PDB file of C-alpha atoms and ligand atoms in Angstrom:
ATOM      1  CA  UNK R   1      84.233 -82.570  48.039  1.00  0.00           C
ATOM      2  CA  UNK R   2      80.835 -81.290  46.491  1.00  0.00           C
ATOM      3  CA  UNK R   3      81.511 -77.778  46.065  1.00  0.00           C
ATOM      4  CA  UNK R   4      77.589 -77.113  45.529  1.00  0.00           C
ATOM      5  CA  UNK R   5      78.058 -75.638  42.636  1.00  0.00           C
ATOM      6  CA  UNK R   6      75.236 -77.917  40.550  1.00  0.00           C
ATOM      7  CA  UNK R   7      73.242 -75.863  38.175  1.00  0.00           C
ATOM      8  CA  UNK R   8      74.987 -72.077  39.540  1.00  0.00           C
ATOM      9  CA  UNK R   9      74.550 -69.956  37.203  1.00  0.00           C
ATOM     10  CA  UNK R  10      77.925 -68.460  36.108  1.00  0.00           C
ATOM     11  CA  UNK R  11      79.685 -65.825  34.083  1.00  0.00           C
ATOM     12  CA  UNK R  12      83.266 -65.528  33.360  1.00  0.00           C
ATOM     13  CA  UNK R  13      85.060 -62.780  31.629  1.00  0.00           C
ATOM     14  CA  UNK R  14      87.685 -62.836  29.214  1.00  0.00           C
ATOM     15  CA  UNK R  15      87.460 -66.504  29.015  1.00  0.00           C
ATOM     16  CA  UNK R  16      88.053 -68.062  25.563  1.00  0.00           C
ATOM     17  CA  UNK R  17      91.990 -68.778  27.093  1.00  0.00           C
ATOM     18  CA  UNK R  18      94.363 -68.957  30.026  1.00  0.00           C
ATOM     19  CA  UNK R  19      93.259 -68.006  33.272  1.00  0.00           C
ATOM     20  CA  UNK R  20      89.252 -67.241  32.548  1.00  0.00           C
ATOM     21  CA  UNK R  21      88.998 -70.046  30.518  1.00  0.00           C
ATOM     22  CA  UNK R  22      90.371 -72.236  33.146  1.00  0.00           C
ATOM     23  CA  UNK R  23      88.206 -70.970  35.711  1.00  0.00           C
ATOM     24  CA  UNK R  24      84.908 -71.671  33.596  1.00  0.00           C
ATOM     25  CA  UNK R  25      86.406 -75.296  32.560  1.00  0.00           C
ATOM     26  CA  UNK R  26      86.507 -75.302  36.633  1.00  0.00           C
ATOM     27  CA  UNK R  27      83.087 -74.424  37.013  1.00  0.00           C
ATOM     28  CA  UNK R  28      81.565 -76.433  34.412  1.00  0.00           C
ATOM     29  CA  UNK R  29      83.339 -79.427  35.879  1.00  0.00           C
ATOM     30  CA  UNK R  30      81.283 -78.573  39.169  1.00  0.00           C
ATOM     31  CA  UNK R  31      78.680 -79.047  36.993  1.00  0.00           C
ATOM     32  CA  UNK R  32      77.613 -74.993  37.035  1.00  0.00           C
ATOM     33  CA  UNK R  33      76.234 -73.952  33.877  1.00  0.00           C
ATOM     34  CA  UNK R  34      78.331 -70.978  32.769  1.00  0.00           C
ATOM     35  CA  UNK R  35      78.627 -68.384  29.913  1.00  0.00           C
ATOM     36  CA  UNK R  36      81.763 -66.961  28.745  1.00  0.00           C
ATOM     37  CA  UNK R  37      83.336 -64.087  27.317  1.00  0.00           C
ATOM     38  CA  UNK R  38      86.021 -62.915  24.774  1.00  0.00           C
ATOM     39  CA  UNK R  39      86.683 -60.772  21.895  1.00  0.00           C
ATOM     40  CA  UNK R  40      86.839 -63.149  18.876  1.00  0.00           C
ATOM     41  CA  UNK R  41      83.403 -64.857  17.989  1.00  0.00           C
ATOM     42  CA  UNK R  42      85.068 -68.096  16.300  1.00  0.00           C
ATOM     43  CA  UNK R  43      87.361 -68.556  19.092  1.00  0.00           C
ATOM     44  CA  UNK R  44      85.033 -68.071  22.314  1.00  0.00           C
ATOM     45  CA  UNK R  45      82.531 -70.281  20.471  1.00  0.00           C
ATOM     46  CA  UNK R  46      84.827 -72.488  19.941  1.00  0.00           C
ATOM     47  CA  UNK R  47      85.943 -72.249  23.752  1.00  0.00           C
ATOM     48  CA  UNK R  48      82.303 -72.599  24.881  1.00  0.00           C
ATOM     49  CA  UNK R  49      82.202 -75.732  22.698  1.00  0.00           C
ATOM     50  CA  UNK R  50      84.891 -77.710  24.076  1.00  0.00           C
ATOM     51  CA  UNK R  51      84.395 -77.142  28.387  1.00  0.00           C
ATOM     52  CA  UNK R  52      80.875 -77.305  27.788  1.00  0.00           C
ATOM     53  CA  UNK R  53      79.764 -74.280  28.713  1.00  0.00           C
ATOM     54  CA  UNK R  54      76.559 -73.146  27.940  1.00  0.00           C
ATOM     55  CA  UNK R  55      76.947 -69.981  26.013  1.00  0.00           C
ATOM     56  CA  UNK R  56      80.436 -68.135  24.564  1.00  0.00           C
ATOM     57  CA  UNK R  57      79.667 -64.425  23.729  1.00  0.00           C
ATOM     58  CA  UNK R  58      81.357 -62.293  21.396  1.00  0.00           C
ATOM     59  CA  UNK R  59      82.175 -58.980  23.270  1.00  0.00           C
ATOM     60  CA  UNK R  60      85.353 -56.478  23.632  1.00  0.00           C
ATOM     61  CA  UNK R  61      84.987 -55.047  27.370  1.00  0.00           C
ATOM     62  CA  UNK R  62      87.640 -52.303  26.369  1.00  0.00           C
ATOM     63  CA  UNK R  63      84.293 -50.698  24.424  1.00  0.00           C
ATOM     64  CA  UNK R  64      82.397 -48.489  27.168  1.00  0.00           C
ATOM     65  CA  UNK R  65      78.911 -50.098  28.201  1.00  0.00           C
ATOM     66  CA  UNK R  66      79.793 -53.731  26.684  1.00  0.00           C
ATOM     67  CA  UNK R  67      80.004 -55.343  30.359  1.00  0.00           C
ATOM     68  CA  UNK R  68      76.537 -54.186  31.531  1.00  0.00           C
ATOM     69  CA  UNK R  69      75.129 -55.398  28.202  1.00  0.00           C
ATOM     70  CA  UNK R  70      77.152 -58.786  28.657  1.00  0.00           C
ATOM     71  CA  UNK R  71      75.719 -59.245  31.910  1.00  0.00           C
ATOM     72  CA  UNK R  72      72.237 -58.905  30.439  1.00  0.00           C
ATOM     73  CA  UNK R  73      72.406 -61.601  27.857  1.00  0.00           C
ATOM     74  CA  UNK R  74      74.418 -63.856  29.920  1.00  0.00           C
ATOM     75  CA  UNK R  75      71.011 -63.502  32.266  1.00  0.00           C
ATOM     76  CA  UNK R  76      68.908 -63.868  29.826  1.00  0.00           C
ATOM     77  CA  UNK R  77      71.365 -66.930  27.940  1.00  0.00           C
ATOM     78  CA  UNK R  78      70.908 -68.434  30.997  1.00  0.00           C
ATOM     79  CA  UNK R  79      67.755 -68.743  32.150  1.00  0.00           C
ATOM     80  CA  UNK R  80      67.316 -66.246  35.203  1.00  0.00           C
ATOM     81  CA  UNK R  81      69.805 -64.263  37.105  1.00  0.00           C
ATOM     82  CA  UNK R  82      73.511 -65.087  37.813  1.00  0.00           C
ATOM     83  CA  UNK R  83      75.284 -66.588  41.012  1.00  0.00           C
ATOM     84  CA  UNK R  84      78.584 -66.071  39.824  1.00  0.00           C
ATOM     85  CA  UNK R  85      80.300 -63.396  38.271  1.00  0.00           C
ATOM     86  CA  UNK R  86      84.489 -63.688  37.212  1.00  0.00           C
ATOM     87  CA  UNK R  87      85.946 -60.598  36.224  1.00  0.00           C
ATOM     88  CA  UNK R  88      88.620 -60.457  33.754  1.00  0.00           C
ATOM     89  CA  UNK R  89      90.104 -59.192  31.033  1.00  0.00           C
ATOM     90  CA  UNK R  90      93.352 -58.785  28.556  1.00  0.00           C
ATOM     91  CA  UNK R  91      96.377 -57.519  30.219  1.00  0.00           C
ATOM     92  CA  UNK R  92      97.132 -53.530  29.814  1.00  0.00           C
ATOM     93  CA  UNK R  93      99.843 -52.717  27.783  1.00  0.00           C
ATOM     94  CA  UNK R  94     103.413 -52.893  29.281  1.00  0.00           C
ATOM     95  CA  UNK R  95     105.963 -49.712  29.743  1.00  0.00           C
ATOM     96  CA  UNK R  96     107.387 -47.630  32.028  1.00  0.00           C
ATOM     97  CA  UNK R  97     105.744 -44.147  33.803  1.00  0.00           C
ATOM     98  CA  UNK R  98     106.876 -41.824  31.085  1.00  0.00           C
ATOM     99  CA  UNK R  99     105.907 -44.529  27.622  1.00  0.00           C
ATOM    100  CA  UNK R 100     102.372 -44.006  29.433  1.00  0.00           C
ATOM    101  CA  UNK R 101     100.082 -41.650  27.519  1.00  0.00           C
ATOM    102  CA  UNK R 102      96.602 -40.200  29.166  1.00  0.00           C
ATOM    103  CA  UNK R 103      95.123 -42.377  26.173  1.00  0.00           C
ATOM    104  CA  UNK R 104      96.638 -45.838  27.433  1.00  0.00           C
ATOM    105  CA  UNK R 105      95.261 -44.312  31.272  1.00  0.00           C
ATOM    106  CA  UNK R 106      92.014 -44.123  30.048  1.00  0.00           C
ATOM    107  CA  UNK R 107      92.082 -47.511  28.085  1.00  0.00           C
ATOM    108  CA  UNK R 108      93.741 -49.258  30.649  1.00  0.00           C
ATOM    109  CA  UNK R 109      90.986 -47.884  32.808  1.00  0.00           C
ATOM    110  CA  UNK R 110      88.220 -49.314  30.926  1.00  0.00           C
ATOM    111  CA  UNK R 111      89.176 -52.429  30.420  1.00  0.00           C
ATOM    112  CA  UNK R 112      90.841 -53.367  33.574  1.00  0.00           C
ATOM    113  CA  UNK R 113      88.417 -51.383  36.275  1.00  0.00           C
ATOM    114  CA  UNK R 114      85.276 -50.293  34.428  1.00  0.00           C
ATOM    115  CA  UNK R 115      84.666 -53.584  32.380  1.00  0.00           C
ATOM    116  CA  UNK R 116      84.633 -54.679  36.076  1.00  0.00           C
ATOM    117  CA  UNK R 117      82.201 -52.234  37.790  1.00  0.00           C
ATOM    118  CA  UNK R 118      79.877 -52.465  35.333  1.00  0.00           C
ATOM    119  CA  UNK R 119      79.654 -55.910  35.318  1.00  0.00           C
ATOM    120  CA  UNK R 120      79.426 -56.310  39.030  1.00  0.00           C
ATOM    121  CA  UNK R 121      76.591 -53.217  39.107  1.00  0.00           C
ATOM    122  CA  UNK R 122      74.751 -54.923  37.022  1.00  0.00           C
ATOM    123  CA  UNK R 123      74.960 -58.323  38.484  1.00  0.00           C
ATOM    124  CA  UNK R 124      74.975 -57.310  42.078  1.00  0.00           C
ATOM    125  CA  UNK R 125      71.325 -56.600  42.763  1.00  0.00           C
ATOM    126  CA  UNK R 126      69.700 -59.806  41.875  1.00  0.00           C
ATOM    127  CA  UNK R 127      72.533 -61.592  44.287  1.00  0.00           C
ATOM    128  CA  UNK R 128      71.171 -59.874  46.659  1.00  0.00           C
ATOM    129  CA  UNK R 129      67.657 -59.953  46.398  1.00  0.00           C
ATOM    130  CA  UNK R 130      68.487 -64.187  46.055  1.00  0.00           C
ATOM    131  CA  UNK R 131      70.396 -63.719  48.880  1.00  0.00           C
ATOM    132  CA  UNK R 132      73.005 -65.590  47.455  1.00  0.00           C
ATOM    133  CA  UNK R 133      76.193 -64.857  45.265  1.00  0.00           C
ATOM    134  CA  UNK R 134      79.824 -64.953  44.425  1.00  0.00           C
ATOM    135  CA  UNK R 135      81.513 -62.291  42.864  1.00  0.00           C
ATOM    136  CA  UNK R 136      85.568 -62.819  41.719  1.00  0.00           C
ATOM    137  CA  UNK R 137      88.032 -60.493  40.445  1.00  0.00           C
ATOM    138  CA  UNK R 138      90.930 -61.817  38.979  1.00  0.00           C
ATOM    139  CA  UNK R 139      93.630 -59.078  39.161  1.00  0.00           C
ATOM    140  CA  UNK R 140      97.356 -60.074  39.479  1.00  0.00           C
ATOM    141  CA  UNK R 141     100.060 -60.419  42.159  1.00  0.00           C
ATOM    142  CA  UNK R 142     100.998 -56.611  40.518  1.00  0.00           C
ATOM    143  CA  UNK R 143      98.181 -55.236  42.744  1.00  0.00           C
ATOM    144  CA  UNK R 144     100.159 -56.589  45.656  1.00  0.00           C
ATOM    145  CA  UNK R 145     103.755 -55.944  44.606  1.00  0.00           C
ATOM    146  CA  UNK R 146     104.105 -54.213  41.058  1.00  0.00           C
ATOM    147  CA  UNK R 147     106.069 -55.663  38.473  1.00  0.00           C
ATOM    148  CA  UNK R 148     108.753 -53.689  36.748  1.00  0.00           C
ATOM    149  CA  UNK R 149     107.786 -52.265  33.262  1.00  0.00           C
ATOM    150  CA  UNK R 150     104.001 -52.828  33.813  1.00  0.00           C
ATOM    151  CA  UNK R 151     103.190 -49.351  35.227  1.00  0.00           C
ATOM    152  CA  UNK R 152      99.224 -49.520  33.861  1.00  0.00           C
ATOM    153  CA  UNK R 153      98.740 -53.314  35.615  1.00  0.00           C
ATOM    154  CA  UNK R 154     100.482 -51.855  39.138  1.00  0.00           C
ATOM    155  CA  UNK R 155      98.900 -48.685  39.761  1.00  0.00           C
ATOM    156  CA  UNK R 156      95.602 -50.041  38.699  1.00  0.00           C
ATOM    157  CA  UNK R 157      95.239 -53.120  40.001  1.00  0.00           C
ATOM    158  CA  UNK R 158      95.936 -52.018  43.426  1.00  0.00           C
ATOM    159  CA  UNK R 159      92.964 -50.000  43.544  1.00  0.00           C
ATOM    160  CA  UNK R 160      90.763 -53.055  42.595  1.00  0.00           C
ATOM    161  CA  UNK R 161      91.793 -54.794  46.019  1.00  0.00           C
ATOM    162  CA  UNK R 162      90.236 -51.288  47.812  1.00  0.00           C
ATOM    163  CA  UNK R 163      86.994 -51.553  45.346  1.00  0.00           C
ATOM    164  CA  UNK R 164      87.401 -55.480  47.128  1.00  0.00           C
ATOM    165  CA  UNK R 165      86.954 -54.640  50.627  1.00  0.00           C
ATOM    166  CA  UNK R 166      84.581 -51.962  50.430  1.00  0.00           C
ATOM    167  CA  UNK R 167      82.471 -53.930  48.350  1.00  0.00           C
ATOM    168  CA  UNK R 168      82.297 -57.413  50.630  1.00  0.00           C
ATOM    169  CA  UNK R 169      80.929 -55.732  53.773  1.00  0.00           C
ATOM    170  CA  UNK R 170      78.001 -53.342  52.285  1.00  0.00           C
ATOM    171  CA  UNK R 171      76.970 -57.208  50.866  1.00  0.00           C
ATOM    172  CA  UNK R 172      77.721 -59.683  53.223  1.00  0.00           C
ATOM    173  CA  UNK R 173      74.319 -59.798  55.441  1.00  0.00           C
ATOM    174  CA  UNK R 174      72.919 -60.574  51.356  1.00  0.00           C
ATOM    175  CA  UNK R 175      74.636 -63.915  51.467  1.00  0.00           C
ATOM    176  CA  UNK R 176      77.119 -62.234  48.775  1.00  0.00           C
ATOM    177  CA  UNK R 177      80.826 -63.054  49.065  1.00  0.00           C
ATOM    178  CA  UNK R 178      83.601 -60.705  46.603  1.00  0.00           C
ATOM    179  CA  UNK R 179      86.728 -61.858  46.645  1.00  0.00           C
ATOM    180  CA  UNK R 180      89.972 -60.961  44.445  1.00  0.00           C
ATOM    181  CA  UNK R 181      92.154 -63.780  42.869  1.00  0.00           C
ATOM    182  CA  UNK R 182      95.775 -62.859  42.710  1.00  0.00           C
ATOM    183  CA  UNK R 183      97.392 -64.990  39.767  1.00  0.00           C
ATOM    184  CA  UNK R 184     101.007 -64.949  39.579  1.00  0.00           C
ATOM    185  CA  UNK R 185     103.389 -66.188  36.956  1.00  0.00           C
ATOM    186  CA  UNK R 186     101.172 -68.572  34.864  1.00  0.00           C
ATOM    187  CA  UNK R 187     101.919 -70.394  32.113  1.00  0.00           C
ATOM    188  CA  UNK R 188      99.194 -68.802  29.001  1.00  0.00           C
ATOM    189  CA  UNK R 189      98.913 -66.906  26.173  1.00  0.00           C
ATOM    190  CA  UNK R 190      99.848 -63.986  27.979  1.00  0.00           C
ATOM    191  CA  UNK R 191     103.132 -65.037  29.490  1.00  0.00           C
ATOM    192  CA  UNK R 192     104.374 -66.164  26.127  1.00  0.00           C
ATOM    193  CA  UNK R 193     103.040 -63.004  24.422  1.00  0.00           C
ATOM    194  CA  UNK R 194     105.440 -61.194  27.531  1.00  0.00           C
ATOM    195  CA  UNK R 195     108.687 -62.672  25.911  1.00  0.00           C
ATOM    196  CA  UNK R 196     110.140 -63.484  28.892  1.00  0.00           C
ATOM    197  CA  UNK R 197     111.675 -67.220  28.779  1.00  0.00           C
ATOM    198  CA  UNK R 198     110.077 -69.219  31.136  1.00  0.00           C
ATOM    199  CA  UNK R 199     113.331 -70.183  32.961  1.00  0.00           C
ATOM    200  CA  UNK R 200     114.220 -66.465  33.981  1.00  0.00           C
ATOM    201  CA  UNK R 201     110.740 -66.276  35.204  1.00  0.00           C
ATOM    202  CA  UNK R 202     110.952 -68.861  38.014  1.00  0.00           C
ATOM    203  CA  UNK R 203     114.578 -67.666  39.200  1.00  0.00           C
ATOM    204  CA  UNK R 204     112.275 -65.189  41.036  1.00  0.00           C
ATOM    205  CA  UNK R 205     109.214 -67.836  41.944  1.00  0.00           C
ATOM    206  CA  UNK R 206     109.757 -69.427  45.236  1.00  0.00           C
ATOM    207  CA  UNK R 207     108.117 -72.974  43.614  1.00  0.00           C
ATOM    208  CA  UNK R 208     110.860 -72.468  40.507  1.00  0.00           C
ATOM    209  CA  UNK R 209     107.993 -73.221  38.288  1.00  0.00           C
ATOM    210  CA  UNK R 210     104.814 -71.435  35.852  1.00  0.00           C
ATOM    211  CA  UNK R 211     101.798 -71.833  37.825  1.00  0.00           C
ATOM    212  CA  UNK R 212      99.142 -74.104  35.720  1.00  0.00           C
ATOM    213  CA  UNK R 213      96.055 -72.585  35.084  1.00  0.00           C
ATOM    214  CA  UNK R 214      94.119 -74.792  36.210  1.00  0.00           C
ATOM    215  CA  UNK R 215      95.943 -74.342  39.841  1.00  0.00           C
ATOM    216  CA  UNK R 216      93.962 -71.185  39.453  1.00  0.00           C
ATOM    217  CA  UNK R 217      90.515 -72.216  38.541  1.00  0.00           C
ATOM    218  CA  UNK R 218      90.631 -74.687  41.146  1.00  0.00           C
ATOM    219  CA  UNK R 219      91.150 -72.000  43.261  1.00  0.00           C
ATOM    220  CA  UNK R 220      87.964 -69.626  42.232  1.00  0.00           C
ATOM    221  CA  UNK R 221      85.819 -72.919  42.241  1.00  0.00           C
ATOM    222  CA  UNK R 222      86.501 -73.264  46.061  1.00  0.00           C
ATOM    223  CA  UNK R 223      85.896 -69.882  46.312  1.00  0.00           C
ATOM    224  CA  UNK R 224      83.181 -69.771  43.979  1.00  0.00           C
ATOM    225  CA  UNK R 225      81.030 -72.695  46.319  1.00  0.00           C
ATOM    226  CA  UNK R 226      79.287 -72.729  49.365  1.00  0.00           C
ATOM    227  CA  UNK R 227      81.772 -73.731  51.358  1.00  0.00           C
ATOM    228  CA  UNK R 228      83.798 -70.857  51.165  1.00  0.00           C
ATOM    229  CA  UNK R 229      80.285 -68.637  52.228  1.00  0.00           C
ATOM    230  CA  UNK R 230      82.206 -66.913  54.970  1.00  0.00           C
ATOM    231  CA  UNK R 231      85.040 -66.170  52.698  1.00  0.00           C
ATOM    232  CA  UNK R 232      85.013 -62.258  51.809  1.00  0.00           C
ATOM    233  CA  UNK R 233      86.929 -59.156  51.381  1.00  0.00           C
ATOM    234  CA  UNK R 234      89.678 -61.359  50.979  1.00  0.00           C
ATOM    235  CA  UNK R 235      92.900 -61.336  47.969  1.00  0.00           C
ATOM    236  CA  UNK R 236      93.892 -64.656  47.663  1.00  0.00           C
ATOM    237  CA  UNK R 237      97.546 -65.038  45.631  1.00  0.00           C
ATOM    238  CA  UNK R 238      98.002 -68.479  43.555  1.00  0.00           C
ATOM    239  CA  UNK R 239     101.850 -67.461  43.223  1.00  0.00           C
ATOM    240  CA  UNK R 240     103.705 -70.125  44.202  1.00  0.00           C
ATOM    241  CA  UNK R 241     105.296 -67.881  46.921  1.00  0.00           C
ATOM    242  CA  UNK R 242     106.055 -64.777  45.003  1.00  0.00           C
ATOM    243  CA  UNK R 243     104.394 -62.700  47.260  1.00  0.00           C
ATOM    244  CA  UNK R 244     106.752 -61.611  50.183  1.00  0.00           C
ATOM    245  CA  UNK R 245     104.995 -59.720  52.163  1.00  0.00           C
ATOM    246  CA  UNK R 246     102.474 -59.895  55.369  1.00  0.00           C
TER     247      UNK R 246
HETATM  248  N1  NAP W 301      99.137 -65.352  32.935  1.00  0.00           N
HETATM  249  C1  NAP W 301      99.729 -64.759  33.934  1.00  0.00           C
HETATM  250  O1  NAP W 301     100.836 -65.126  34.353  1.00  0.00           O
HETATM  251  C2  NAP W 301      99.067 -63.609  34.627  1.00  0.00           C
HETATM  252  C3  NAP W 301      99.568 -63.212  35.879  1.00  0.00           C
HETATM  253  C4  NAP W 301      98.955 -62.160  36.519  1.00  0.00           C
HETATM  254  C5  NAP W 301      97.876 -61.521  35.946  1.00  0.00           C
HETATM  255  N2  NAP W 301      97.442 -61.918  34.729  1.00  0.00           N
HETATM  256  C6  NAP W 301      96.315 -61.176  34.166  1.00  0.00           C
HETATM  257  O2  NAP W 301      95.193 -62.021  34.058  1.00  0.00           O
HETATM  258  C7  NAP W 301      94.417 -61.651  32.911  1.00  0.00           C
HETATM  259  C8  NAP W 301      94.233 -62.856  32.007  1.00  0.00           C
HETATM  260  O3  NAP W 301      95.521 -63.278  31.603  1.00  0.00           O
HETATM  261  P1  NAP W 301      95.762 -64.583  30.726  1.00  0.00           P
HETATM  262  O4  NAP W 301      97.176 -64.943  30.977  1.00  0.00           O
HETATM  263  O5  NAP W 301      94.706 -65.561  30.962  1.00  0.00           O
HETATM  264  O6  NAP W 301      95.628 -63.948  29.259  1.00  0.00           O
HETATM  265  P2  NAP W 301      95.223 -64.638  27.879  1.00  0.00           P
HETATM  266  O7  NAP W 301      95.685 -66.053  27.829  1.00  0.00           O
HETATM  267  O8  NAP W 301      95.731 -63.673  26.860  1.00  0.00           O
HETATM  268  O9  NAP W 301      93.637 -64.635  27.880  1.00  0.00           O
HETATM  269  C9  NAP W 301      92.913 -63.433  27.893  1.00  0.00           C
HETATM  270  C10 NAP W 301      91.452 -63.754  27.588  1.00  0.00           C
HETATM  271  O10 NAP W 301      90.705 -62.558  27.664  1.00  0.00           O
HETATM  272  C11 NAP W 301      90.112 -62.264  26.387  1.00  0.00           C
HETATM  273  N3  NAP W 301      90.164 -60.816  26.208  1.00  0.00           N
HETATM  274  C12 NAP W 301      91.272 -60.044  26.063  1.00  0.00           C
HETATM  275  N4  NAP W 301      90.921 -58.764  25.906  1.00  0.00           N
HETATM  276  C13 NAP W 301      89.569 -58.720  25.965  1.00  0.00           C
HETATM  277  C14 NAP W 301      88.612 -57.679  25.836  1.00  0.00           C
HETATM  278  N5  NAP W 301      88.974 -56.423  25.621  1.00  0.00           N
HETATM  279  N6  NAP W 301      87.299 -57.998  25.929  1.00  0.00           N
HETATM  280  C15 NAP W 301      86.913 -59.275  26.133  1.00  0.00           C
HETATM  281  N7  NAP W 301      87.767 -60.298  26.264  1.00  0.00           N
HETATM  282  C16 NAP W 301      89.086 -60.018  26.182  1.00  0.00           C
HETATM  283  C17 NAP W 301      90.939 -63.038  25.379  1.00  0.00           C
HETATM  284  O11 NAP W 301      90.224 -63.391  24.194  1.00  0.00           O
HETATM  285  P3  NAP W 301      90.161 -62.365  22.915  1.00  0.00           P
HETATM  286  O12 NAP W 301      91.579 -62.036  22.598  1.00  0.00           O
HETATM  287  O13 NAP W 301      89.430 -63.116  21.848  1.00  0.00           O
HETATM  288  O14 NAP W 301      89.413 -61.193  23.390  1.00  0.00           O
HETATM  289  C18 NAP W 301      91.236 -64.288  26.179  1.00  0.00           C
HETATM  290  O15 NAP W 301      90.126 -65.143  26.196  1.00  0.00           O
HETATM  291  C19 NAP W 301      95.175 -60.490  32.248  1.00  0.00           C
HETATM  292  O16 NAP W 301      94.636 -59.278  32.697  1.00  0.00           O
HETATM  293  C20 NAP W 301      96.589 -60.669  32.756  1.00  0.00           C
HETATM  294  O17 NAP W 301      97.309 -59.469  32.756  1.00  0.00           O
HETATM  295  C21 NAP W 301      98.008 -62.944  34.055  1.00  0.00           C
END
């Protein structure tokens, strides 16, 4: 299937390894042109090397401001405004309610919910004046049901799935779709970093398996191309079943 994705301009956060970096590799092979994101120049150069993206940028989203001045040279990296914007970031750091300080609040806060809002503020009006334009949040199945020990991740997250849906109707009539992508247990960086052996992770995964991350970029391509136009307001899990409920 031609997801119509030819020459879309893209950016992806976060995206010099796992998830984003499988989502751009997804885009590029749609033949979008895309920019990416990541702290660590060598690295995110090196990512935007080898998927043949157009652009890898050098930026820490935890640093107030950085995502609206991302989204500015990605536009201007890229020749005109963007169709596509993939929010992402590092995951917060782990603990329980009372390891969590007001300081790892607010830092969890920037990176995981204003990196976003920036970004998508500053990308937003030119999808709409196109009258065209995807916007994805990658969040985690946490927003849906929290994961033990990851108190920041839960009780943030969540709220990103009401930013979601009262986001996708003020800019549907604009031909602009936002959508949240729920990843759950994937095998990356992160997941190793977790110390959790692989093996006690999928007891609790219906498909007894580490989702690949590509599972997930093919995933925000579909929902990233025309096709998926009437797709909105929507959080989509790619959990292999881990998420019980209705
Ligand atoms: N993997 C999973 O199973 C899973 C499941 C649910 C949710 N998630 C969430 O999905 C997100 C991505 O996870 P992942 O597994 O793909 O992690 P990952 O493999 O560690 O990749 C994270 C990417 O984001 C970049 N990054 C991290 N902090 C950044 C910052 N402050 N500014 C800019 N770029 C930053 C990293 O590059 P630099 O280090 O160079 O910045 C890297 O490219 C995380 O929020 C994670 O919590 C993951």
């Amino acid at each position: 299937m031609d997801l119509g994705l030819r020459d879309r301009r893209a950016l992806v956060l976060g995206a010099s390894s796992g998830l984003g970096r499988a989502v751009a590799a997804a885009l590029v092979a749609e033949g979008a042109r895309v920019a990416i994101c990541a702290r660590n120049k060598a690295r995110v150069e090196a990512a935007a090397r080898e998927l043949g993206a157009h652009v890898g940028l050098a930026v820490d989203l935890s640093v107030p401001g950085a995502a609206t001045t991302l989204v500015e040279t990605a536009v201007q990296r890229l020749g005109g405004g963007l169709d596509i914007l993939v929010t992402n970031t590092g995951g917060p750091p782990k603990g329980q309610f009372p390891d969590i300080t007001t300081g790892m609040w607010h830092e969890g806060f920037q990176s995981l919910w204003l990196s976003a809002v920036d970004a998508i503020r500053a990308a937003l009006p030119g999808m709409r004046e196109r009258r065209w334009g995807r916007v994805l949040l990658i969040t985690s199945t946490a927003a849906k049901e929290p994961i033990p020990g990851l108190t920041v991740s839960n009780g943030l997250r969540a709220g990103l799935l009401g930013l979601v849906k009262s986001m996708a109707p003020e800019v549907a009539e604009d031909g602009v779709t936002v959508n949240a992508l729920l990843p759950g247990y994937t095998a990356t960086e992160r997941i190793a970093e977790l110390g959790i052996p692989e093996e006690t992770l999928a007891e609790h995964i219906p498909a007894r398996r580490l989702g690949r991350p590509e599972e997930l970029g093919a995933m925000a391509a579909f929902l990233a191309s025309e096709q998926a136009g009437y797709v909105t307001g929507q959080a989509i899990a790619v959990d292999g079943g881990f998420i019980r409920g209705l």
